[in-house]
PDB file of C-alpha atoms in Angstrom:
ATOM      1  CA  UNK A   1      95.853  96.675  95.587  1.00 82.00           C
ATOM      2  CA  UNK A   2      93.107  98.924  97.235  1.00 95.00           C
ATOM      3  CA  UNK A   3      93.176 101.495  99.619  1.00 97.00           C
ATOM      4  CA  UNK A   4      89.078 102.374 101.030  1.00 98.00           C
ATOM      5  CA  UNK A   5      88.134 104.753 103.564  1.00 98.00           C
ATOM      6  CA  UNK A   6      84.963 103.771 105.397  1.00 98.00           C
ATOM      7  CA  UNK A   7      82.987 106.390 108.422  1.00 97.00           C
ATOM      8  CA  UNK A   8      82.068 103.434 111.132  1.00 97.00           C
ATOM      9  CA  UNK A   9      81.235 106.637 113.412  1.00 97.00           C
ATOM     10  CA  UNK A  10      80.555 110.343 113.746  1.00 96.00           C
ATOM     11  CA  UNK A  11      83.747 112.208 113.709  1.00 98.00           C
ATOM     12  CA  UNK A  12      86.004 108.974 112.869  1.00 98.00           C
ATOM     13  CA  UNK A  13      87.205 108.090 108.762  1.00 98.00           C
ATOM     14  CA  UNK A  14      89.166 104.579 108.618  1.00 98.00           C
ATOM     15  CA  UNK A  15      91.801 104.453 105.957  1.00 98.00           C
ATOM     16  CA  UNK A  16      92.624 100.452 105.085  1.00 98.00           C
ATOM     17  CA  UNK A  17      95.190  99.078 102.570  1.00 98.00           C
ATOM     18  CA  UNK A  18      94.715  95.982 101.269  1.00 97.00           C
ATOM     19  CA  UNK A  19      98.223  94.762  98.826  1.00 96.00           C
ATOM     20  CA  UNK A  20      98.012  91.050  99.159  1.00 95.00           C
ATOM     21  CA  UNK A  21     100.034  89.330 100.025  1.00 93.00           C
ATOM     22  CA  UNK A  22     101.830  90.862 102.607  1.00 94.00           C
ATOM     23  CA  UNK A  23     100.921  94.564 101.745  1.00 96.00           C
ATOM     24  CA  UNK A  24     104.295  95.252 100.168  1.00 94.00           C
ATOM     25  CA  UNK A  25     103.011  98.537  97.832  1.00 96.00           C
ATOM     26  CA  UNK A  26     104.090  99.597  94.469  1.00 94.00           C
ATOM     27  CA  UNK A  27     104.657 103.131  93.780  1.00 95.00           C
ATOM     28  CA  UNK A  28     101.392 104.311  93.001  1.00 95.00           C
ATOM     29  CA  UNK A  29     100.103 103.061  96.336  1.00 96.00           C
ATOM     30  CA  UNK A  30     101.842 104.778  98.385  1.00 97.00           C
ATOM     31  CA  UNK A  31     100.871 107.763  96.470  1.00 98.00           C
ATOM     32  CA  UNK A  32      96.754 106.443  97.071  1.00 98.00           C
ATOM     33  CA  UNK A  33      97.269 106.109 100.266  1.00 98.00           C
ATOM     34  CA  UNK A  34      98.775 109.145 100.483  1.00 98.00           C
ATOM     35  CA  UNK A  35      95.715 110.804  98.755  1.00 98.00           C
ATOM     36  CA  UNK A  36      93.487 108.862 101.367  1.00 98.00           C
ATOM     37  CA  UNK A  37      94.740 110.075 104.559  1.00 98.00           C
ATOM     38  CA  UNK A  38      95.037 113.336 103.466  1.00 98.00           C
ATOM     39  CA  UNK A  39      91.427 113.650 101.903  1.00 98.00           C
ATOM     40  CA  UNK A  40      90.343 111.887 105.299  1.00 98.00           C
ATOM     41  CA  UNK A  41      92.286 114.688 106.968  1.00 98.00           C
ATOM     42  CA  UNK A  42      90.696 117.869 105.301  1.00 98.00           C
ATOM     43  CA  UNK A  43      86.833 116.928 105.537  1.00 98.00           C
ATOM     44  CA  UNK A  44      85.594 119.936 108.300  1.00 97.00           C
ATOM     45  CA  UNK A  45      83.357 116.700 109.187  1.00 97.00           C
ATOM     46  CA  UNK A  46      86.769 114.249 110.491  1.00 98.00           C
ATOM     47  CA  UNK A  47      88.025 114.505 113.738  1.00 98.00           C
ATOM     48  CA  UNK A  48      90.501 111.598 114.009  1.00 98.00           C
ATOM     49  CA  UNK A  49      91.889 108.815 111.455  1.00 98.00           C
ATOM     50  CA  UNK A  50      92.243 105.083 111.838  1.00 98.00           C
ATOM     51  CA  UNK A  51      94.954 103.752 109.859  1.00 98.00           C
ATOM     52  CA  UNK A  52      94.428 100.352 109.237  1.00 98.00           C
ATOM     53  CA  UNK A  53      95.783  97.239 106.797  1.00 98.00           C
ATOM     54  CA  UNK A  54      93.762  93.774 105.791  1.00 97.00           C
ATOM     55  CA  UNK A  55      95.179  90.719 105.938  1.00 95.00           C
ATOM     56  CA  UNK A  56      98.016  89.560 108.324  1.00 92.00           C
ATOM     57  CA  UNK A  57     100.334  92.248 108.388  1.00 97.00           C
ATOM     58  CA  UNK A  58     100.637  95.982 108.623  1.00 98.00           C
ATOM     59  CA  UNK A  59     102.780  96.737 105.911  1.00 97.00           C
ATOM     60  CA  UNK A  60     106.192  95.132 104.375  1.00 96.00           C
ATOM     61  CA  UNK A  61     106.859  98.329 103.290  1.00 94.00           C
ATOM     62  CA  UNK A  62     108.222  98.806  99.266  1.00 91.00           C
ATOM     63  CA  UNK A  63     107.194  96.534  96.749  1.00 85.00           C
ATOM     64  CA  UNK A  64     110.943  95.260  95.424  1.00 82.00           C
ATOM     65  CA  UNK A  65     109.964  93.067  93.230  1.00 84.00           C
ATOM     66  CA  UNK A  66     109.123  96.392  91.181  1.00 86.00           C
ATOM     67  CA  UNK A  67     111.655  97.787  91.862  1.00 78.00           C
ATOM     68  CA  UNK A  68     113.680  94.792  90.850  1.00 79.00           C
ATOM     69  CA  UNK A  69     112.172  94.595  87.549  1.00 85.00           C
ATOM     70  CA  UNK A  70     112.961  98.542  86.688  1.00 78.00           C
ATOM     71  CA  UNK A  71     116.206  97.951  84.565  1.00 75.00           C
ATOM     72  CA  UNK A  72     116.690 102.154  85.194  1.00 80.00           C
ATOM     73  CA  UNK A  73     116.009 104.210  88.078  1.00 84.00           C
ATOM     74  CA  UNK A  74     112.660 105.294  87.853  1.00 88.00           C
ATOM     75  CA  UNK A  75     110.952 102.928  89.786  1.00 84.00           C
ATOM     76  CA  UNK A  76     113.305 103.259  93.063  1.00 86.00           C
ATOM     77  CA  UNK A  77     112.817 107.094  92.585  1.00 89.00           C
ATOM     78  CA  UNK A  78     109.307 106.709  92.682  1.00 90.00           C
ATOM     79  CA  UNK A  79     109.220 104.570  95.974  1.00 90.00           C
ATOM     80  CA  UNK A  80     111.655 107.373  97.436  1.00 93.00           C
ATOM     81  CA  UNK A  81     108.956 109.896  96.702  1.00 95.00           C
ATOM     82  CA  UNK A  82     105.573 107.876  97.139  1.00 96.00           C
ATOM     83  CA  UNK A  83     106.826 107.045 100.747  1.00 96.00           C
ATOM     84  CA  UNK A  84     108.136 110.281 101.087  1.00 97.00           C
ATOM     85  CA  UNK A  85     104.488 111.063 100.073  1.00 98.00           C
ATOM     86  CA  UNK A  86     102.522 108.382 102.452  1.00 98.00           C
ATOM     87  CA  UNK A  87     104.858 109.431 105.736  1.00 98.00           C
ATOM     88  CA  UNK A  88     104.185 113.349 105.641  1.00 98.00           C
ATOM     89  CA  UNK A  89     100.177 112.662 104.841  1.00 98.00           C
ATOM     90  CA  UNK A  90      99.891 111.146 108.031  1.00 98.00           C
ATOM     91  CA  UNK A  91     102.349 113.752 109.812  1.00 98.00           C
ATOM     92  CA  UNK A  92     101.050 116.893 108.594  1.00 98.00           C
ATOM     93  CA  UNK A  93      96.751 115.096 108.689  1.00 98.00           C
ATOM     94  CA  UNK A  94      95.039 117.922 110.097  1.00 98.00           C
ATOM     95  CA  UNK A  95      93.774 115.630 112.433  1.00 98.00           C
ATOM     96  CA  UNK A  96      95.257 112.644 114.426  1.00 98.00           C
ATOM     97  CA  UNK A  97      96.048 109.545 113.193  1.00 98.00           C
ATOM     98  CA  UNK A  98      95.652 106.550 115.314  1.00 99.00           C
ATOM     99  CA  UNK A  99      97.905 103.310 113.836  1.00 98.00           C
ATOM    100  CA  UNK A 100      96.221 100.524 114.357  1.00 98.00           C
ATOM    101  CA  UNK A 101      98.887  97.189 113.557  1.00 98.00           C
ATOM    102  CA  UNK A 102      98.988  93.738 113.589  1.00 98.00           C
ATOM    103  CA  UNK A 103     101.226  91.352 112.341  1.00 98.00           C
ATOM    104  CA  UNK A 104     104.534  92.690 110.312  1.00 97.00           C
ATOM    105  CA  UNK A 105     105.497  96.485 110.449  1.00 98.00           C
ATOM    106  CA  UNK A 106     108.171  96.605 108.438  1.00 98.00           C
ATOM    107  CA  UNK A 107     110.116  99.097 106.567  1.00 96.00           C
ATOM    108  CA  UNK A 108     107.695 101.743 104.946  1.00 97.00           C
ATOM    109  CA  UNK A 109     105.295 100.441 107.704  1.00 98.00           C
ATOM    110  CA  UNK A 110     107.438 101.541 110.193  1.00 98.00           C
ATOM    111  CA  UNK A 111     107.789 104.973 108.284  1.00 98.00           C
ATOM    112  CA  UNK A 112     103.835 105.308 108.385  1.00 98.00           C
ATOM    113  CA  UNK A 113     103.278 104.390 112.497  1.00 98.00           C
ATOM    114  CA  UNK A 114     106.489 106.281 113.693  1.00 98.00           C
ATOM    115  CA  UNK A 115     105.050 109.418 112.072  1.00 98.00           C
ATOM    116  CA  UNK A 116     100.842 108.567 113.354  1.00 98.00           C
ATOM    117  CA  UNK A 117      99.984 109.989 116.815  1.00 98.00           C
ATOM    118  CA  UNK A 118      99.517 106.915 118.638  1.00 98.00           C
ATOM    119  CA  UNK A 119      99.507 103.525 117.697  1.00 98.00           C
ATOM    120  CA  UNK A 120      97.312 100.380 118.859  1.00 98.00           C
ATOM    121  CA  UNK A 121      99.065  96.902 118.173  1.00 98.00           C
ATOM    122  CA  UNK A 122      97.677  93.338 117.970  1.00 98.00           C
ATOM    123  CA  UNK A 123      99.708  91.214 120.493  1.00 98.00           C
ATOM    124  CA  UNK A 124     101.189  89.191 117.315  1.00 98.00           C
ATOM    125  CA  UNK A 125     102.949  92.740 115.923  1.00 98.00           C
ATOM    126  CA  UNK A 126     106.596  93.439 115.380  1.00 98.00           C
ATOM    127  CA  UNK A 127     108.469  96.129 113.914  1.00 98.00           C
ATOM    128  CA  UNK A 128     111.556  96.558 112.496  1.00 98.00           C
ATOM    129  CA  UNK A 129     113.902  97.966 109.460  1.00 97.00           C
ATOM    130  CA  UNK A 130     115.352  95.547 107.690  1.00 95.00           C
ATOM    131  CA  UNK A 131     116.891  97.827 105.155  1.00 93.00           C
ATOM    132  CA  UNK A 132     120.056  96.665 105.657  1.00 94.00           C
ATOM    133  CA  UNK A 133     119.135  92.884 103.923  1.00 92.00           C
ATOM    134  CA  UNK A 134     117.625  94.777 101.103  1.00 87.00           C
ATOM    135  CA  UNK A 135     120.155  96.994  99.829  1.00 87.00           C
ATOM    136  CA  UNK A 136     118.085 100.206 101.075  1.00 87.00           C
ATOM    137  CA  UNK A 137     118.352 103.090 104.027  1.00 92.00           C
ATOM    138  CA  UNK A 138     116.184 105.054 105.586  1.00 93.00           C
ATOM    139  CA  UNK A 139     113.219 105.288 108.044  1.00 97.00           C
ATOM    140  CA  UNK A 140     115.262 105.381 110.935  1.00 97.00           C
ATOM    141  CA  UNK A 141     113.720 108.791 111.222  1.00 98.00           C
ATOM    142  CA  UNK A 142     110.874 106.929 112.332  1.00 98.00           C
ATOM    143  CA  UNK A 143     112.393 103.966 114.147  1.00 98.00           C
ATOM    144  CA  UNK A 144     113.573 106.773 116.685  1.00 98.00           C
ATOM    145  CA  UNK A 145     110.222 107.768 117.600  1.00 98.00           C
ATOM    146  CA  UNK A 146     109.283 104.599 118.540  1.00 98.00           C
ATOM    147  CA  UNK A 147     112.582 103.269 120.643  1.00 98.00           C
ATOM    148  CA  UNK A 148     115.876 105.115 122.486  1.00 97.00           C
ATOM    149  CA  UNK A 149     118.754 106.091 120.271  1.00 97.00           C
ATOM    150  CA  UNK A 150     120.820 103.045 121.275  1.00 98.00           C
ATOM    151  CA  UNK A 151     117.903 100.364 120.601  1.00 98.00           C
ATOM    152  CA  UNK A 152     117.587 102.344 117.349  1.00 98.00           C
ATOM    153  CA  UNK A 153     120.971 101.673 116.055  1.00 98.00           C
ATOM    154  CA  UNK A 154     120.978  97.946 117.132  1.00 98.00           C
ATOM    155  CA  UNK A 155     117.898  97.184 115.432  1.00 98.00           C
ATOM    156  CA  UNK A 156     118.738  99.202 112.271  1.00 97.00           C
ATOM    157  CA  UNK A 157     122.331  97.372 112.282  1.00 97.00           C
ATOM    158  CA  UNK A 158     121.278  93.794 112.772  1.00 97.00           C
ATOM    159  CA  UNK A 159     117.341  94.106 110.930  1.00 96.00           C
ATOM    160  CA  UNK A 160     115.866  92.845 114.229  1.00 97.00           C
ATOM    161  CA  UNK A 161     112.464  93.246 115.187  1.00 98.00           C
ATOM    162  CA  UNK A 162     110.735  94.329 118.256  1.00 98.00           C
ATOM    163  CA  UNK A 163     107.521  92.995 119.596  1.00 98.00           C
ATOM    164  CA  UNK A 164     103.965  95.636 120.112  1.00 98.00           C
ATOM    165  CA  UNK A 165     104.771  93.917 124.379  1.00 98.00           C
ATOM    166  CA  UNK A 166     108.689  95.886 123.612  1.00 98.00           C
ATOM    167  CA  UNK A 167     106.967  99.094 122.413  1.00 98.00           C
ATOM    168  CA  UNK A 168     104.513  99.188 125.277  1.00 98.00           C
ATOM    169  CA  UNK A 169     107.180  99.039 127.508  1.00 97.00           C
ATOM    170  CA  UNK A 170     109.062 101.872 126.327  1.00 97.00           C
ATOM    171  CA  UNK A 171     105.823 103.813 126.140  1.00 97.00           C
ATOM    172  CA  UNK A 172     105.118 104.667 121.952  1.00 98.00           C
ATOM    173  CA  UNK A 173     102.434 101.716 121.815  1.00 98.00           C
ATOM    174  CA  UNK A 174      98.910 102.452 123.584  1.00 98.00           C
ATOM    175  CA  UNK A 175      97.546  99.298 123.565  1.00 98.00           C
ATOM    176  CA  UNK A 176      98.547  96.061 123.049  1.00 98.00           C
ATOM    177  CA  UNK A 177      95.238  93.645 122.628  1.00 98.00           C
ATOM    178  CA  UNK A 178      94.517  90.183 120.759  1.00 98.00           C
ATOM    179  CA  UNK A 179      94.100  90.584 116.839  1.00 97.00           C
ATOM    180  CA  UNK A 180      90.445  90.074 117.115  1.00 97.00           C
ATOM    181  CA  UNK A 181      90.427  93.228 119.521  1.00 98.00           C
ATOM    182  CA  UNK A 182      92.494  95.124 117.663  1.00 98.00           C
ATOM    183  CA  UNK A 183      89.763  97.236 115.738  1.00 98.00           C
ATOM    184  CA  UNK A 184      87.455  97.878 118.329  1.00 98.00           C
ATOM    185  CA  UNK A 185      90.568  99.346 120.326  1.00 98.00           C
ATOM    186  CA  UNK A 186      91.465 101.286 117.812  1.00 98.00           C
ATOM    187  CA  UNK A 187      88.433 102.566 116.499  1.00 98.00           C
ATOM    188  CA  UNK A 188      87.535 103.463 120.915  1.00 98.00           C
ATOM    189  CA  UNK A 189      90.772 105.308 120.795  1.00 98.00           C
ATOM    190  CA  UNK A 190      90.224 107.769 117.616  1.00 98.00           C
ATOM    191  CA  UNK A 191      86.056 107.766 119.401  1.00 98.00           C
ATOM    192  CA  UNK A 192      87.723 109.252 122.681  1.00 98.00           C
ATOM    193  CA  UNK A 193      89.728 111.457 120.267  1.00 98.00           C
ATOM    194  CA  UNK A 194      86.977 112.185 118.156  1.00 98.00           C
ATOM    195  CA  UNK A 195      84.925 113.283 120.927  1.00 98.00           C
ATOM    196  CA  UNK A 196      87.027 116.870 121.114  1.00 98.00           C
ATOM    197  CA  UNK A 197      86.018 120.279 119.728  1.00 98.00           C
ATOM    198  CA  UNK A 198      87.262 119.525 116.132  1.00 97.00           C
ATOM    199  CA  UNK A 199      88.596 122.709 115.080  1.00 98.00           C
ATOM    200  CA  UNK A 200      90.905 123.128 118.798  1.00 98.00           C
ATOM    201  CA  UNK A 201      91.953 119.123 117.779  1.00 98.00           C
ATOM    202  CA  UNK A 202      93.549 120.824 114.252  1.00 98.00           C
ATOM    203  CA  UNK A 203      95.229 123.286 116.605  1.00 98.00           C
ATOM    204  CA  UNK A 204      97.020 120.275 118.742  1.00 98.00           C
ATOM    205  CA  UNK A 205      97.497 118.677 116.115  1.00 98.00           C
ATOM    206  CA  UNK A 206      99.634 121.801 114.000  1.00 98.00           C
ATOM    207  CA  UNK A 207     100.691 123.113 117.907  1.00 98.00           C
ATOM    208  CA  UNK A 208     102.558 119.243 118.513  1.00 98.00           C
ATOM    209  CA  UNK A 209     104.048 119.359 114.984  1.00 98.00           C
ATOM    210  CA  UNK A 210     105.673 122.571 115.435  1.00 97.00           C
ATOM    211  CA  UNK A 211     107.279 121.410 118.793  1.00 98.00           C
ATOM    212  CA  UNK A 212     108.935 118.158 117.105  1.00 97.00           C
ATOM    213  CA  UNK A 213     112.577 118.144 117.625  1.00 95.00           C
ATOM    214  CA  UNK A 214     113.306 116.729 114.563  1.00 95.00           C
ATOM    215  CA  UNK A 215     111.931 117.442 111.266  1.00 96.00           C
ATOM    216  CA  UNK A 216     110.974 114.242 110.589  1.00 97.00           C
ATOM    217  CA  UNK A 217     110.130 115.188 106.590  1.00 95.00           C
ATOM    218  CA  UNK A 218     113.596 116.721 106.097  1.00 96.00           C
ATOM    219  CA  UNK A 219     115.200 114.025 108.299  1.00 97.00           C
ATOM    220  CA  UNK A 220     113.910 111.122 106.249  1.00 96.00           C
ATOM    221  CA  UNK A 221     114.684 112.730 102.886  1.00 95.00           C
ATOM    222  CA  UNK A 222     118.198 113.495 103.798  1.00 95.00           C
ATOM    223  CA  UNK A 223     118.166 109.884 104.969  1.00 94.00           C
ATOM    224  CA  UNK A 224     117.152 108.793 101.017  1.00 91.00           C
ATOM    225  CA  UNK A 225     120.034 110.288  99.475  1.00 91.00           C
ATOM    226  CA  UNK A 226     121.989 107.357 100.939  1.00 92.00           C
ATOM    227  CA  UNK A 227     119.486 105.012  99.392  1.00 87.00           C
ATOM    228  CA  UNK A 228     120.212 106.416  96.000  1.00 86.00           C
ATOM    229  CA  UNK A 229     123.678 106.440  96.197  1.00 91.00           C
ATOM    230  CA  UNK A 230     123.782 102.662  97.515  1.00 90.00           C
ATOM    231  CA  UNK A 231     121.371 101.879  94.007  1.00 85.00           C
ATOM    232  CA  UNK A 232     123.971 103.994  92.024  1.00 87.00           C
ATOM    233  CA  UNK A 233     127.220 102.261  93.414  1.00 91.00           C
ATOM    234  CA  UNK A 234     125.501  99.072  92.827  1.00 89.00           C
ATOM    235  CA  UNK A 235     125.545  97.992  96.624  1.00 92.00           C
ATOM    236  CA  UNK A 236     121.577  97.763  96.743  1.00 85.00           C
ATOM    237  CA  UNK A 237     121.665  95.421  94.101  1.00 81.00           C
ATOM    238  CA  UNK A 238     124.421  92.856  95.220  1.00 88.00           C
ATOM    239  CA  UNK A 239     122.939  93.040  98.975  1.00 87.00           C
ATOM    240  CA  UNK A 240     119.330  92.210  97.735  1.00 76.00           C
ATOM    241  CA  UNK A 241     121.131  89.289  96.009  1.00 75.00           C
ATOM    242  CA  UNK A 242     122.443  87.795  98.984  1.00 74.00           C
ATOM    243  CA  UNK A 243     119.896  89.052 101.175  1.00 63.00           C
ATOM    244  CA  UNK A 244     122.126  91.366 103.437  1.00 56.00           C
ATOM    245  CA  UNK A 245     125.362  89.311 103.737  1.00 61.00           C
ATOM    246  CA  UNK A 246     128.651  89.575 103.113  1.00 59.00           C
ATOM    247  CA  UNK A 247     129.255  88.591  99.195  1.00 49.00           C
TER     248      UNK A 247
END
């Protein structure tokens, strides 16, 4: 897997996985990417980030099959941390992060566009958790920055998706375009952005943070524990078996 940062104009740094086939990332890339956003964040030069994925999704989120072939615990406490990792770089950027999806935005990838400061979708993009059918918790923290409580819980319960058309309507999606518009919509977005006295955009950026409701780092970690406990009671490994349902 790779993650590359590339400057396609003044003020603007795009940050791109690529973890064919379906972007699904092993530990250590969550910690890269990570790295990435955060370097992206600090240059004095960077006034908004693009956060972007090749191929035909967003981002599966956790790479299980690693996970699957850890016969301890270290791998699954890696992925706790390395997302843990990925979702406060792009909270706590110095500057904002525009998401731009398409395809699947699942788990982790939800974790990474529910915590960016606006998102652009391709018209083909849905989002969901399904946690549930893989013996794991967590990123609802997210979820709820994207949908009302209520939807929230549904879609968490029953690993549904939503469509980018569902997101727009309840206002956490900016744009919803055709995939072969979804760069140049981004990339106009973080320009607009970009276009702001750099050093007042830090200020917003810290000044929005500080008014969250939720802590969305402590949130999500709290929301881990349950993860581990589910892997140490055995649950995660029995659901991933039968792929969420009832043995």
């Amino acid at each position: 897997m790779s993650v590359s940062t590339a400057r396609p104009s003044a003020g603007v740094r795009v940050v791109t996985v690529d973890s064919p086939p379906v972007n699904a990332l092993p530990v250590q890339g969550w910690y890269d990417l990570a790295d990435a956003v955060r370097t992206a964040g600090r240059d004095p030069e960077v006034r908004c980030v693009v956060l972007a994925a090749a191929g035909r999704g967003f981002n599966a989120g956790v790479d299980i099959k690693e996970l699957q072939r850890d016969t301890g615990h270290e791998a699954l406490i890696g992925a706790n941390r390395g997302c843990a990792e990925a979702f406060a770089a792009v909270y706590t950027c110095e500057v904002p992060v525009v998401a731009a999806v398409q395809g699947f935005c699942l788990g982790g990838g939800v974790g990474l566009v529910g915590n960016a400061d606006a998102i652009v979708a391709s018209e083909d993009a849905v989002f969901g958790l399904p946690e549930l059918d893989r013996g794991a918790l967590g990123a609802a923290t997210h979820l709820a920055r994207l949908v009302p409580q209520h939807l929230m819980r549904t879609l968490y319960y029953t690993s549904r998706t939503v469509t980018a058309a569902e997101l727009l309507a309840h206002g956490s999606v900016w744009r919803v375009v055709p995939p072969d518009e979804l760069m140049d919509t981004a990339l106009e977005l973080a320009e607009e952005i970009a276009a702001k006295d750099g050093h007042l955009l830090r200020l917003a950026k810290a000044a929005l943070n500080g008014i969250d409701p939720v802590d969305v780092q402590r949130s999500y970690r709290f929301e881990q524990g349950f993860t581990f406990e589910a892997n140490l009671a055995g649950t995660a490994d029995r659901v991933r078996d039968t792929f969420g349902k009832e043995a």
